[in-house]
Amino acid sequence: MRAILLLLLLYPLLEIATLVTLAHHLGGGVVFLLVLASSLLGIWMLRNQKLGALLTLSSVLRQGQQVSLYSLLWPLRYALSGLLFAIPGILSDLLAILLLLPFKGPTLNMGATAAASTPDDVIEGEFSRVDKPVADQQQRLH
């Protein structure tokens, strides 16, 4: 518990130290524009993630039998990265970029479904063949 509290106190100090170091090397104006651009990107991501999260989640669930855990948690990762982009700082931006990377991750077995168990080029169905009597065919010919 103390380690978590120590990390929470240490994180803002690390963010400030990286911003000061970067401002020393690149200039204050460049760092200000970088922080402003990342904050605007984070706010835009948070505002536009509502419907996209639902659509992404439904498409992941329609994939079938094997679903990646990371793709299942994509809406949560996207919202968290938007929040990290909105927080001013370089370390939070790096964490947000890491969350947006498309990792494969472990797969979850969602159970066999009818759509997932058949190949794409096979259409399942039933048919019955009905042959007409030979006498009817001969009458049509004459």
Coordinates of C-alpha atoms in Angstrom, one line a residue:
M1 CA 0.0 0.0 0.0
R2 CA 2.8 2.4 0.8
A3 CA 4.4 1.6 -2.6
I4 CA 1.3 2.7 -4.4
L5 CA 1.2 6.0 -2.4
L6 CA 4.9 6.5 -3.1
L7 CA 4.3 6.0 -6.8
L8 CA 1.3 8.5 -6.7
L9 CA 3.6 11.1 -5.1
L10 CA 6.5 10.3 -7.3
Y11 CA 4.6 10.4 -10.6
P12 CA 3.9 14.2 -10.7
L13 CA 7.5 14.9 -9.8
L14 CA 8.7 12.7 -12.7
E15 CA 6.4 14.5 -15.1
I16 CA 7.6 17.9 -14.0
A17 CA 11.2 16.8 -14.3
T18 CA 10.8 15.4 -17.8
L19 CA 9.0 18.6 -18.9
V20 CA 11.7 20.8 -17.5
T21 CA 14.4 18.7 -19.1
L22 CA 12.6 18.7 -22.4
A23 CA 12.1 22.4 -22.2
H24 CA 15.8 22.9 -21.5
H25 CA 16.7 21.0 -24.7
L26 CA 13.9 22.0 -27.1
G27 CA 12.7 25.3 -25.7
G28 CA 9.7 26.2 -23.7
G29 CA 7.4 27.1 -26.6
V30 CA 7.9 23.8 -28.3
V31 CA 7.1 21.9 -25.1
F32 CA 4.1 24.1 -24.4
L33 CA 2.7 23.4 -27.9
L34 CA 3.4 19.6 -27.5
V35 CA 1.5 19.6 -24.2
L36 CA -1.3 21.6 -25.6
A37 CA -1.6 19.4 -28.7
S38 CA -1.6 16.2 -26.6
S39 CA -4.3 17.6 -24.3
L40 CA -6.5 18.6 -27.2
L41 CA -6.0 15.1 -28.7
G42 CA -7.0 13.5 -25.4
I43 CA -10.1 15.6 -25.1
W44 CA -11.1 14.8 -28.7
M45 CA -10.6 11.1 -28.0
L46 CA -12.7 11.2 -24.9
R47 CA -15.6 13.1 -26.6
N48 CA -15.7 10.8 -29.7
Q49 CA -15.3 7.4 -28.1
K50 CA -18.9 6.6 -27.0
L51 CA -20.5 5.1 -30.1
G52 CA -17.2 3.8 -31.4
A53 CA -16.6 1.8 -28.3
L54 CA -20.0 0.0 -28.7
L55 CA -19.4 -0.7 -32.3
T56 CA -15.9 -2.0 -31.7
L57 CA -17.1 -4.3 -28.9
S58 CA -19.9 -5.7 -31.0
S59 CA -17.6 -6.4 -33.9
V60 CA -15.1 -8.2 -31.6
L61 CA -17.8 -10.4 -30.2
R62 CA -19.1 -11.3 -33.7
Q63 CA -15.6 -12.6 -34.7
G64 CA -16.5 -16.0 -33.4
Q65 CA -14.7 -18.6 -31.4
Q66 CA -11.3 -17.0 -30.6
V67 CA -11.3 -13.4 -29.2
S68 CA -8.2 -11.7 -28.0
L69 CA -8.4 -10.3 -24.5
Y70 CA -6.8 -7.0 -25.6
S71 CA -9.2 -6.5 -28.4
L72 CA -12.1 -7.2 -26.0
L73 CA -10.8 -4.5 -23.7
W74 CA -10.1 -2.0 -26.6
P75 CA -12.9 0.5 -25.6
L76 CA -11.4 0.7 -22.1
R77 CA -7.9 1.0 -23.4
Y78 CA -9.0 3.8 -25.8
A79 CA -10.8 5.8 -23.1
L80 CA -7.8 5.4 -20.7
S81 CA -5.4 6.5 -23.4
G82 CA -7.6 9.6 -24.1
L83 CA -7.5 10.4 -20.4
L84 CA -3.7 10.0 -20.3
F85 CA -3.3 12.2 -23.3
A86 CA -5.5 14.9 -21.6
I87 CA -3.2 14.9 -18.6
P88 CA -0.3 17.3 -19.3
G89 CA 3.1 15.5 -19.4
I90 CA 5.4 13.4 -21.5
L91 CA 5.2 10.2 -19.4
S92 CA 1.4 10.1 -19.6
D93 CA 1.6 10.6 -23.4
L94 CA 4.1 7.7 -23.6
L95 CA 1.8 5.5 -21.6
A96 CA -1.2 6.5 -23.8
I97 CA 0.7 5.5 -26.9
L98 CA 1.6 2.2 -25.4
L99 CA -2.1 1.5 -24.7
L100 CA -3.0 2.3 -28.3
L101 CA -0.5 -0.2 -29.8
P102 CA -2.3 -3.3 -31.2
F103 CA -1.0 -6.1 -29.1
K104 CA -2.2 -9.7 -29.9
G105 CA -2.6 -10.9 -26.3
P106 CA -4.1 -14.1 -25.0
T107 CA -7.1 -15.5 -26.7
L108 CA -10.4 -16.3 -25.0
N109 CA -12.5 -19.3 -26.2
M110 CA -16.0 -17.9 -26.6
G111 CA -17.6 -21.3 -27.4
A112 CA -18.4 -22.8 -30.8
T113 CA -21.1 -20.9 -32.7
A114 CA -22.7 -21.9 -35.9
A115 CA -21.2 -19.1 -37.9
A116 CA -17.7 -19.7 -36.5
S117 CA -17.7 -23.4 -37.1
T118 CA -18.4 -23.3 -40.8
P119 CA -16.0 -22.0 -43.4
D120 CA -16.8 -18.8 -45.3
D121 CA -17.5 -20.5 -48.6
V122 CA -20.0 -23.0 -47.3
I123 CA -23.7 -22.3 -47.1
E124 CA -25.6 -24.8 -44.9
G125 CA -29.1 -25.8 -45.9
E126 CA -31.4 -28.7 -46.9
F127 CA -32.8 -29.6 -50.3
S128 CA -34.9 -32.3 -51.8
R129 CA -34.9 -33.4 -55.4
V130 CA -38.3 -33.8 -57.1
D131 CA -38.3 -35.7 -60.4
K132 CA -41.2 -35.4 -62.7
P133 CA -42.7 -38.6 -64.1
V134 CA -41.4 -39.8 -67.5
A135 CA -44.9 -39.7 -69.0
D136 CA -45.3 -36.0 -68.4
Q137 CA -42.0 -35.3 -70.1
Q138 CA -42.9 -37.3 -73.2
Q139 CA -46.3 -35.5 -73.6
R140 CA -44.5 -32.2 -73.6
L141 CA -42.2 -33.3 -76.3
H142 CA -45.0 -34.3 -78.7

